Coordinates of C-alpha atoms in Angstrom, one line a residue:
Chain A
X1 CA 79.7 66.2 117.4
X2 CA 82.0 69.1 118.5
X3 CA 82.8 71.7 115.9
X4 CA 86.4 74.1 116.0
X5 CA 87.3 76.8 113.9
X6 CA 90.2 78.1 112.7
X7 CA 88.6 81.9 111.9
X8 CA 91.8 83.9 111.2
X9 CA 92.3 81.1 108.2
X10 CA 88.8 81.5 106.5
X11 CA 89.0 82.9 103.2
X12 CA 85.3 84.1 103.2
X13 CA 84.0 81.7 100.7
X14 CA 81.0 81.2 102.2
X15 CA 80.2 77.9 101.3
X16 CA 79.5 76.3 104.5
X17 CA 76.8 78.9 105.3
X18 CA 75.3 77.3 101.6
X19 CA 75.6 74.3 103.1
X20 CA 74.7 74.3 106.9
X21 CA 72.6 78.0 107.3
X22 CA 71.9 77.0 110.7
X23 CA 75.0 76.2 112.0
X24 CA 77.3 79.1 110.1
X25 CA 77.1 82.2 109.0
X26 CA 79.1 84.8 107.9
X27 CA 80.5 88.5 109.1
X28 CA 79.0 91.5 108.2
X29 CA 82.1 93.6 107.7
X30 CA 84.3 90.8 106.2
X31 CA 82.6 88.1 105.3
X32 CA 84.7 85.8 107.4
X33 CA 83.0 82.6 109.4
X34 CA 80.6 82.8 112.2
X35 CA 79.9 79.5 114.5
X36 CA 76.5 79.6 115.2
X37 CA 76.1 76.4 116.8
X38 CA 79.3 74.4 118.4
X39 CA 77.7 71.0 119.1
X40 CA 74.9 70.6 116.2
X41 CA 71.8 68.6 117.1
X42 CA 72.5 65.0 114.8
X43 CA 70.1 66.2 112.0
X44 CA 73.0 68.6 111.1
X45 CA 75.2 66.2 111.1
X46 CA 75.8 65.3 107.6
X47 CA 75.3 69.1 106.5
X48 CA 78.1 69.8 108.8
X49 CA 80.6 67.3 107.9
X50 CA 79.9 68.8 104.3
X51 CA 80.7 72.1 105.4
X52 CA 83.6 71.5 106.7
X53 CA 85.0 68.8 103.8
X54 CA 83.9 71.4 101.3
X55 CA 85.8 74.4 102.9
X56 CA 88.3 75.5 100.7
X57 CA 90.2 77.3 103.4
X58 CA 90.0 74.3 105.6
X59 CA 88.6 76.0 108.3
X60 CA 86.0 74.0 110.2
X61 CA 87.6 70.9 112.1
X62 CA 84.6 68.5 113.5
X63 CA 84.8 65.9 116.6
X64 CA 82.6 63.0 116.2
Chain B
X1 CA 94.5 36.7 97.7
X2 CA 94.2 40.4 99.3
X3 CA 91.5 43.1 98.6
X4 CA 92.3 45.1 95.8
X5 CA 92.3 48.6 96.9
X6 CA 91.2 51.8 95.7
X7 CA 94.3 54.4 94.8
X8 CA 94.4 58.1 95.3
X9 CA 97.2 59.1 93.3
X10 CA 98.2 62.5 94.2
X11 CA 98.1 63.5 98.1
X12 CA 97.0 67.5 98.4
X13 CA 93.6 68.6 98.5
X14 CA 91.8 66.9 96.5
X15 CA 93.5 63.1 97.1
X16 CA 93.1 63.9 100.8
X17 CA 89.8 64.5 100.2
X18 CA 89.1 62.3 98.1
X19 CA 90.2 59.8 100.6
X20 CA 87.8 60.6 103.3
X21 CA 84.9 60.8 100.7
X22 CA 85.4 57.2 99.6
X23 CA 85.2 56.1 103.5
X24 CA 82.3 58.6 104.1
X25 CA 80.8 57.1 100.7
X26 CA 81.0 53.7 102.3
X27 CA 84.7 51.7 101.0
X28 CA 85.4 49.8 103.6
X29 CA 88.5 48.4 101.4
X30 CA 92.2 48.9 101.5
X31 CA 93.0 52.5 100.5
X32 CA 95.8 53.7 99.7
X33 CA 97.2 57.4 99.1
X34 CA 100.4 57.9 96.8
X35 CA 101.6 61.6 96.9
X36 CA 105.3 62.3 95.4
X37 CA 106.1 65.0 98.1
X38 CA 107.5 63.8 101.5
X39 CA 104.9 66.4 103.9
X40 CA 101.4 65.2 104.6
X41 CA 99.0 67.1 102.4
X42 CA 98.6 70.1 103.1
X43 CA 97.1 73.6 101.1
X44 CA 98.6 75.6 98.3
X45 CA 97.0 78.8 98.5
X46 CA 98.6 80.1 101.6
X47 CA 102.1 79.3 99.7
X48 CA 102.0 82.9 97.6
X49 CA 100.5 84.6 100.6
X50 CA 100.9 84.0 104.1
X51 CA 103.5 81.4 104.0
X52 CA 105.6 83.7 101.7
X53 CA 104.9 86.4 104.1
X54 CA 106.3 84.8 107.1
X55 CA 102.6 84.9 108.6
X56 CA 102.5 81.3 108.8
X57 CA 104.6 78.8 109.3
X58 CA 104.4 75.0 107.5
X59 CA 102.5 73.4 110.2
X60 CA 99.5 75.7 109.5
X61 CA 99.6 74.7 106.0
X62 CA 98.6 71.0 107.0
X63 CA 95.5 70.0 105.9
X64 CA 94.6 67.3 108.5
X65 CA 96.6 66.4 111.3
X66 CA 97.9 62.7 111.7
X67 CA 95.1 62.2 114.3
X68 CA 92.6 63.2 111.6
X69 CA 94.3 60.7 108.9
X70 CA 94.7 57.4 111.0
X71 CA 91.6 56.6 111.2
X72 CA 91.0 56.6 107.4
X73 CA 93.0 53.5 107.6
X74 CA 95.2 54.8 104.6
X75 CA 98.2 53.3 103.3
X76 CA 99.7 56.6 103.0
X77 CA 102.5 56.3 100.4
X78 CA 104.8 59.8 100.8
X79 CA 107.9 60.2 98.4
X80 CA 106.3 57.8 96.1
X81 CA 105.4 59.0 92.1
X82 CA 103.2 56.6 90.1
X83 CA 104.8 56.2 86.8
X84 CA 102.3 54.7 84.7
X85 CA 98.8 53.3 84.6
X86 CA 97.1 50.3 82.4
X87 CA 93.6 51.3 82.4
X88 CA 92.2 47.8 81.1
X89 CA 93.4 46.1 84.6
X90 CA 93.4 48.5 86.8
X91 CA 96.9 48.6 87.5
X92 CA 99.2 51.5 88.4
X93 CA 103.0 51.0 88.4
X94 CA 104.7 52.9 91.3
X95 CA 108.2 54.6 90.9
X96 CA 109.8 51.9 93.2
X97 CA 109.0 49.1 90.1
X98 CA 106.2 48.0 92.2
X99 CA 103.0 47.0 90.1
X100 CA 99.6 48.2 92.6
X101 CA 96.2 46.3 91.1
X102 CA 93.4 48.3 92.4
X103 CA 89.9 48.3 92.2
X104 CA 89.2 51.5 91.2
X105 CA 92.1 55.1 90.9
X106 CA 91.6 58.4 91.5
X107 CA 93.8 60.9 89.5
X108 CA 94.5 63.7 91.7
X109 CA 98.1 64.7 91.2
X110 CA 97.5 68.5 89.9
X111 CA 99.6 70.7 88.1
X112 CA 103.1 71.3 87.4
X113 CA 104.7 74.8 87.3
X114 CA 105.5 75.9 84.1
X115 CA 109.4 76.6 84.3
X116 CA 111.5 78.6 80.9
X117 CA 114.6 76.3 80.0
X118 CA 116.9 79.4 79.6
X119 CA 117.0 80.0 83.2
X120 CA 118.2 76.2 84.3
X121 CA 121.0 76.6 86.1
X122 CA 121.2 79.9 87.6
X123 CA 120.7 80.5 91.6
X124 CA 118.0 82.7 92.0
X125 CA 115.3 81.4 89.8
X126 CA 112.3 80.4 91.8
X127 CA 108.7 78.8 90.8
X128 CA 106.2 78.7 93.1
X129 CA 104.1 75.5 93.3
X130 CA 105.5 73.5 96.5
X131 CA 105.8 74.3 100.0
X132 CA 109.6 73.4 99.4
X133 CA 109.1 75.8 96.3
X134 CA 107.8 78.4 98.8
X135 CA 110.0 78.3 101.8
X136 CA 113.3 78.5 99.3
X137 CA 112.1 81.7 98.1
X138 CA 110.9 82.9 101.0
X139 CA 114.4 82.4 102.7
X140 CA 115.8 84.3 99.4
X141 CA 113.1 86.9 100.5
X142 CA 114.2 87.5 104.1
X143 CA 117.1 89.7 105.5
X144 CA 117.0 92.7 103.3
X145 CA 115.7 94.4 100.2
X146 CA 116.0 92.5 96.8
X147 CA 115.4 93.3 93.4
X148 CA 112.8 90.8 92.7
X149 CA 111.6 90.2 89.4
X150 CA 108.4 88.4 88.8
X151 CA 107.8 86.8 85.4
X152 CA 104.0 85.9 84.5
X153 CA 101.1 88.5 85.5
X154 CA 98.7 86.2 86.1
X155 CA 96.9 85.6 89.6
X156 CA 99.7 83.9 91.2
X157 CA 102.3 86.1 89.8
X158 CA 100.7 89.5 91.2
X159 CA 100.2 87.5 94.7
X160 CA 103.4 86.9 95.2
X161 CA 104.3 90.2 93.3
X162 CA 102.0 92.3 96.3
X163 CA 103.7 89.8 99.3
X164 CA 106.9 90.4 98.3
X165 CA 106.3 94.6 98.5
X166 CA 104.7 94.7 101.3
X167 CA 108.2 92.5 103.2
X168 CA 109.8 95.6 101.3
X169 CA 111.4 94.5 98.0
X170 CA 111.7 95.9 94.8
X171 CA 109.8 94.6 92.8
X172 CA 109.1 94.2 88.9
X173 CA 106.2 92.4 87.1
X174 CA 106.4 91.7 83.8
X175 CA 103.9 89.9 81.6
X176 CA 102.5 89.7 78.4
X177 CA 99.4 90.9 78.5
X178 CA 99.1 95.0 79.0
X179 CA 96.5 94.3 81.8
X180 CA 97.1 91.6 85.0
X181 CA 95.6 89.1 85.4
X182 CA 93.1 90.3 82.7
X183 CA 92.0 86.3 81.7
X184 CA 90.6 85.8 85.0
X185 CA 89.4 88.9 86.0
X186 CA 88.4 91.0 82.8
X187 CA 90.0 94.3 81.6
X188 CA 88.5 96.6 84.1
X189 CA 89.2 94.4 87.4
X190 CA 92.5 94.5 86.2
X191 CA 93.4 98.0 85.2
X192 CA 91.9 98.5 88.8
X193 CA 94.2 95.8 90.5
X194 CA 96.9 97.1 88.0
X195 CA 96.4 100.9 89.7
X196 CA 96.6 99.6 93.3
X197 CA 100.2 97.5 92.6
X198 CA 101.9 100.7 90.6
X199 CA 100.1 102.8 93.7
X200 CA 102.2 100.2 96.1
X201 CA 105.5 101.0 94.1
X202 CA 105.2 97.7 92.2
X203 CA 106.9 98.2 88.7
X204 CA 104.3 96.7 85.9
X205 CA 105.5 95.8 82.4
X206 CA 104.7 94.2 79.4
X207 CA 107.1 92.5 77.1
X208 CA 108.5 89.0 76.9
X209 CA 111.8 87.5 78.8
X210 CA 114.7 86.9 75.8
X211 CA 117.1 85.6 78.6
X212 CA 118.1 85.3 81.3
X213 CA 121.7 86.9 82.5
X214 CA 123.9 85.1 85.3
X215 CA 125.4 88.1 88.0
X216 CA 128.6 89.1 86.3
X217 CA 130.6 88.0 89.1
X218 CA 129.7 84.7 90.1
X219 CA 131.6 83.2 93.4
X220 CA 134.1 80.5 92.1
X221 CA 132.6 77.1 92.6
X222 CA 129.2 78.2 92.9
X223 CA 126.3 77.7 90.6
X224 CA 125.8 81.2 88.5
X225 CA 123.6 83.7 89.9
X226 CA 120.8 85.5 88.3
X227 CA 122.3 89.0 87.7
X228 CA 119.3 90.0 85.4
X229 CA 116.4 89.9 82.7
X230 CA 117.1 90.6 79.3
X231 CA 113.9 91.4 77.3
X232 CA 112.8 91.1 73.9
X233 CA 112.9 94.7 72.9
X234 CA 116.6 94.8 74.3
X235 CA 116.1 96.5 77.9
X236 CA 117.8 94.8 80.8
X237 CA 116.2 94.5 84.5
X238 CA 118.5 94.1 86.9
X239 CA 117.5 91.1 89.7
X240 CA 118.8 89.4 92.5
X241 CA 116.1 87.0 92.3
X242 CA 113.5 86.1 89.6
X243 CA 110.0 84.0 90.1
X244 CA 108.8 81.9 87.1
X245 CA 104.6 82.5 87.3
X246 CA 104.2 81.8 84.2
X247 CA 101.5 79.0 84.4
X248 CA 101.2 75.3 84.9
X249 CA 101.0 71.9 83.3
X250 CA 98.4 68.9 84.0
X251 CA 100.7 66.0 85.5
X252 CA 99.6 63.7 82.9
X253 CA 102.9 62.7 81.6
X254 CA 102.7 59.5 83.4
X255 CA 99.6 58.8 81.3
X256 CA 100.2 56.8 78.5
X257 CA 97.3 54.7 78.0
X258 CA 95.9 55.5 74.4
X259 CA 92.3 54.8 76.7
X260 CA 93.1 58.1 77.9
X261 CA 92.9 60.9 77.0
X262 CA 95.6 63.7 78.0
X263 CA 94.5 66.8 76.2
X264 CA 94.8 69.7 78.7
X265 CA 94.5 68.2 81.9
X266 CA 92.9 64.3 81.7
X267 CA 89.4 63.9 79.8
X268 CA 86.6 63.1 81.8
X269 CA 82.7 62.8 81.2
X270 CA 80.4 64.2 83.5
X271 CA 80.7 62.1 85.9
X272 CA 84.1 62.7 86.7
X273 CA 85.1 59.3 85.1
X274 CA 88.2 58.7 82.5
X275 CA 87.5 55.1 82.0
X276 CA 85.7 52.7 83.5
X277 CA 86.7 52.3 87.2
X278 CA 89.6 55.3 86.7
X279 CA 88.1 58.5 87.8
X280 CA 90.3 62.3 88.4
X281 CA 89.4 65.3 90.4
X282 CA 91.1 68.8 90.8
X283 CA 92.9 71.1 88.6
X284 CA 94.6 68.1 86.5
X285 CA 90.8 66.9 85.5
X286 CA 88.9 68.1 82.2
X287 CA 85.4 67.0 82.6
X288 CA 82.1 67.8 80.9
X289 CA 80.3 70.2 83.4
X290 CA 76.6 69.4 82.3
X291 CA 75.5 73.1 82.7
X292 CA 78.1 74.7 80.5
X293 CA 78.3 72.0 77.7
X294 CA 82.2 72.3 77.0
X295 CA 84.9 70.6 78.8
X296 CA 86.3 72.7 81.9
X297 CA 89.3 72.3 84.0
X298 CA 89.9 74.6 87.0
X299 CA 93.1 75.5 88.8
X300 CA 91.2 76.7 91.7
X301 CA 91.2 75.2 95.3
X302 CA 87.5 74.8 96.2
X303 CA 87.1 72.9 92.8
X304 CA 90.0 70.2 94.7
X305 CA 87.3 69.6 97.3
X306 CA 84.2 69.5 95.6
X307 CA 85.4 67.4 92.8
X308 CA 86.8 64.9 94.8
X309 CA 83.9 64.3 96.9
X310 CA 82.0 63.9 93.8
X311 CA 84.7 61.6 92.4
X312 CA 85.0 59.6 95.1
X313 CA 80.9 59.6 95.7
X314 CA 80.8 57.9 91.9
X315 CA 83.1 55.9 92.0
X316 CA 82.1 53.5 94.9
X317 CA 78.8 53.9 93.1
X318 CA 80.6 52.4 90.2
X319 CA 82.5 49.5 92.1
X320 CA 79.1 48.4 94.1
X321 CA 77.3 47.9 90.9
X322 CA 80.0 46.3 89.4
X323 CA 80.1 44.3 92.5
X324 CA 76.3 43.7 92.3
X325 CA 76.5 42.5 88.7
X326 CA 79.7 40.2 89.9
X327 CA 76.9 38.5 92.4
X328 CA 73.8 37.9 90.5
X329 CA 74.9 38.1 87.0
X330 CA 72.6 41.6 86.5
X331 CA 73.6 44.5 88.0
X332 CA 69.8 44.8 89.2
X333 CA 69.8 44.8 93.1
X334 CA 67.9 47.5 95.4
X335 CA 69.8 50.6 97.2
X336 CA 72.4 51.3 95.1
X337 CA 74.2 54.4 95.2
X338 CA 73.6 56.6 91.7
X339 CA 76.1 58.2 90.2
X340 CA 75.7 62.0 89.4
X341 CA 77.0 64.8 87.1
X342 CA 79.7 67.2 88.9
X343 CA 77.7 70.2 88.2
X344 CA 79.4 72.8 90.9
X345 CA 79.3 76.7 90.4
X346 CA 82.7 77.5 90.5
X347 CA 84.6 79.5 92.5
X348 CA 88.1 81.4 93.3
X349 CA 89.3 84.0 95.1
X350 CA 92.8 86.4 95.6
X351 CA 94.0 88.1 98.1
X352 CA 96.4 91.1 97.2
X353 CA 97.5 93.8 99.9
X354 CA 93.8 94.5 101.4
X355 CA 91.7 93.8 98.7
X356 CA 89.5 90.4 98.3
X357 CA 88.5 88.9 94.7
X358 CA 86.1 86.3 94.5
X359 CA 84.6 84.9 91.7
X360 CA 81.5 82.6 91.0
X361 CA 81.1 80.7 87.7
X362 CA 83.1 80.7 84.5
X363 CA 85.3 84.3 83.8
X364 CA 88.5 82.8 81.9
X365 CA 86.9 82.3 78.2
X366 CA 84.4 85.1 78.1
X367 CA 83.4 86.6 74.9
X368 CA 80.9 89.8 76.9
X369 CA 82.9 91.5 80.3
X370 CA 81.1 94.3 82.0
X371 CA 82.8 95.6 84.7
X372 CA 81.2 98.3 86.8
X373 CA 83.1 100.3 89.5
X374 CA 81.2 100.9 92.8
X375 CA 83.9 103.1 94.2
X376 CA 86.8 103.5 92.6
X377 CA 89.4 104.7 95.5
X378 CA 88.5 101.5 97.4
X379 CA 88.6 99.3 94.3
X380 CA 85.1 98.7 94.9
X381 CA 83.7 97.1 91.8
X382 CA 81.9 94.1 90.1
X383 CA 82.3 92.3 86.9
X384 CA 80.1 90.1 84.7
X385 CA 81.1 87.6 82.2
X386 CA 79.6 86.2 79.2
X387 CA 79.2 83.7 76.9
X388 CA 77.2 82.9 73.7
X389 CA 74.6 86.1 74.9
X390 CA 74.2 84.2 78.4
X391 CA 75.8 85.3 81.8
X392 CA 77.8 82.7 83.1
X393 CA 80.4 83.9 85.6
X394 CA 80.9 87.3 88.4
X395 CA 83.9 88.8 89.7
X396 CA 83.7 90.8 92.9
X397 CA 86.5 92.9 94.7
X398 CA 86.4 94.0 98.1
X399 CA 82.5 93.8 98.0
X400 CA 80.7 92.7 101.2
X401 CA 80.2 88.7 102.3
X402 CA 76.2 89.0 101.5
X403 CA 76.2 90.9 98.4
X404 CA 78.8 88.3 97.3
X405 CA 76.2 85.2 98.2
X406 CA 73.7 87.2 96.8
X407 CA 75.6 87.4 92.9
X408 CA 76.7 83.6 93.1
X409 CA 72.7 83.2 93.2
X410 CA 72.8 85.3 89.6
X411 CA 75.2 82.7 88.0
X412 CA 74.6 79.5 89.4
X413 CA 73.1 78.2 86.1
X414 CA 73.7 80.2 82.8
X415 CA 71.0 83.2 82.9
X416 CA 70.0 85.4 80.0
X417 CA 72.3 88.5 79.8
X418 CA 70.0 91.1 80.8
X419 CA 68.3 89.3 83.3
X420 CA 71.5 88.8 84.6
X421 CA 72.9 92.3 84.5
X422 CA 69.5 93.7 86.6
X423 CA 70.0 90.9 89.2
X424 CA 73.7 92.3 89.9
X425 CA 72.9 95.7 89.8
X426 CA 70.1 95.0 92.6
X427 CA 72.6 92.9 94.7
X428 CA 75.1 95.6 94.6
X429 CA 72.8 98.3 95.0
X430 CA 71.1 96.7 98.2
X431 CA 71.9 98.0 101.8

């Protein structure tokens, strides 16, 4: 799995940090999306392709 | 005979969605995707502010590219409308005359913009609900200053009121309420959001459209243009242009089935489910949130996502036991997916000139507001909403991203006022 994202179109909902912690997070200063980890270990898998189904700026584009 | 399959009927946000969550839920079955516009789906809530702006153009809008959507397998059915749907059967009538028996529907087809009847006809009169919506006004909007009235001060009015001032325009909002946008964000949110558009030069009044007046020169053969606003206490506003934000409707007109019911937006139970196999996500869906005990509908993009993953999620739970009771005449039979309550904490957010709103849990129907301001130059402040003595909903604007996470925390589930008011003073007092 390969994760993409698209920062300047996050709204700063931070939902995917709710739902993956270990693989986003969020900017100090503006609250907009942080990639933590790019290619996610499988157990993240599923968290991930929450994340990034749940977005409501659809942000986060995954490669399986 | 063929596989019936399971319809999406509505193709933005949440039928899109809703698609991918029925083949991550495990239908391997024909699917197929009706939406009545032409484009692929794509997002609404860059329409009032950067596609209006000329930030972005269409393409940007698209929610997933065609690489992302073949291998759903959809029958992706553009320009097409469903006209009607027999609930007992199953069967949704398409507005080519075809007759589509599925296994199970979702309703996703949204809202409609709320338009005045005594502005048909008249150039110049926009809503704002489309992308075609959206890119006709913004070409109105580009190559020099116009006197732009906006009707409606609700979210989406102001939005497109602050876009429209910062390309330059003169701009007028009128609405009924004394406050903006004061429904969904309480009085003091919006006296401060009301000081920050009159501090951009926006005009703000209250008062209700009587007519509207074509230019008094119209070009021969042309349809009339909008020359101005006649209010109800008499005053005329001059405008070149005038957008209708005065609300939406549920599409539910297509609904007829006395099964359903089409009261506000289409009745659901808790499960997302009008009937049985028949399920509806997004802002046309009224379902019973099992944390708030009242029927709730939200206009508001993230609920698009999360409801159709949770209405897609049910409803192949649905169809396999269904399918389960088909085979052995019981139902009974081991690993089968549950159904569960849609129990989300909501959430919305606005973007107006610099300043961010964002909003966890329930503010529209509030009986208790209490907004404190943090700093009021900056339009620093928080809001908390009540209901029934119990906090159910906060409203931040421009407050940082963790003391944001840290107040959804205060109103995931309905906390006692005063509990509630200490936990959102400490999150806004932290570092």
């Amino acid at each position: 799995m390969k994760i993409t994202i698209d920062a300047e179109k996050c709204c700063a909902a931070g939902q995917c940090v709710l739902v993956a912690p270990e693989v986003f997070d969020q900017r100090d200063e503006d609250g907009v999306v942080v990639l933590l980890d790019a290619e996610p270990p499988a157990e993240q898998h599923d968290a991930v392709r929450e994340a990034a189904a749940i977005c409501p700026a659809a942000v986060i584009e995954v490669q399986e | 005979m063929t596989a019936r399959p399971i319809a999406v009927v509505g193709a933005s946000a949440a039928g899109i969605t809703a698609a991918e969550a029925l083949r991550r839920a495990g239908w391997e079955g024909p699917l197929t995707l009706i939406g009545d516009e032409p484009h692929l789906p794509y997002d609404r809530p860059p329409l009032s502010k950067q596609l209006l702006h000329g930030a972005w153009e269409p393409e940007r809008l698209l929610l997933r590219s065609k690489e992302q959507i073949d291998p759903l397998g959809l029958e992706l059915r553009l320009g097409t409308r469903a006209t009607g749907l027999d609930v007992a059967t199953r069967t949704l009538t398409l507005d080519d005359g075809e007759r589509l028996a599925c296994a199970g529907v979702i309703i996703a087809t949204g809202v409609a913009a709320r338009t005045l009847p005594a502005a048909d006809g008249l150039a110049g009169v926009f809503t704002l609900r489309t992308l075609d919506d959206a890119l006709a006004l913004r070409d109105r909007l580009s190559g020099g200053a116009r006197r732009l009235v906006v009707v409606g001060n609700g979210v989406l009015g102001c939005e497109a009121a602050a876009v429209a001032r910062e390309l330059g325009h003169d701009v007028t909002l009128i609405g009924r309420q004394p406050v903006p946008m004061v429904a969904a964000v309480g009085p003091g949110i919006g006296e401060l959001l009301a000081e920050e558009h009159t501090a951009r030069g926006v005009r703000l009044l209250t008062g209700e459209v009587a007519e509207f007046e074509a230019a008094s020169d119209p070009a021969p053969g042309a349809p009339a243009q909008i020359g101005g606003v006649r209010l109800a206490d008499g005053s005329r506003l001059p405008a070149d242009l005038v957008l209708l934000a005065i609300g939406s409707e549920p599409a539910v007109g297509w609904l007829a089935d006395p099964a359903l019911d089409t009261t506000d937006g289409l009745g659901c139970d808790a499960y997302c489910a009008a009937a049985p196999g028949i399920y509806a996500a997004g802002d046309v869906a009224r379902w019973e949130h099992p944390l708030h005990g009242r029927p709730l509908r939200f206009e508001h993009r993230m609920n698009a996502t999360e409801q159709a993953m949770a209405a897609a999620r049910n409803l192949v739970a649905e169809l396999t036991a269904e399918r389960a009771a088909e085979d052995d005449g019981t139902g009974e039979g081991a690993e089968r997916p549950e159904r569960r309550p849609f129990a989300p904490v909501p959430y919305f957010w606005s973007d107006q000139y610099g300043l961010k709103l964002q909003a966890y849990g329930l503010t529209a129907g509030a009986d208790q507001v209490e907004t404190t301001v943090l700093e009021h130059d900056a339009r620093r402040a928080v809001a908390l909403f009540g209901r029934d003595g119990l906090a159910v909903g906060v409203l931040a604007c421009a407050l940082p991203p963790r003391q944001i996470r840290a107040l959804r925390a205060v109103v995931a589930t309905p906390v006692p006022w005063e509990e509630a008011r200490e936990r959102v003073r400490e999150a806004t007092t932290a570092g």
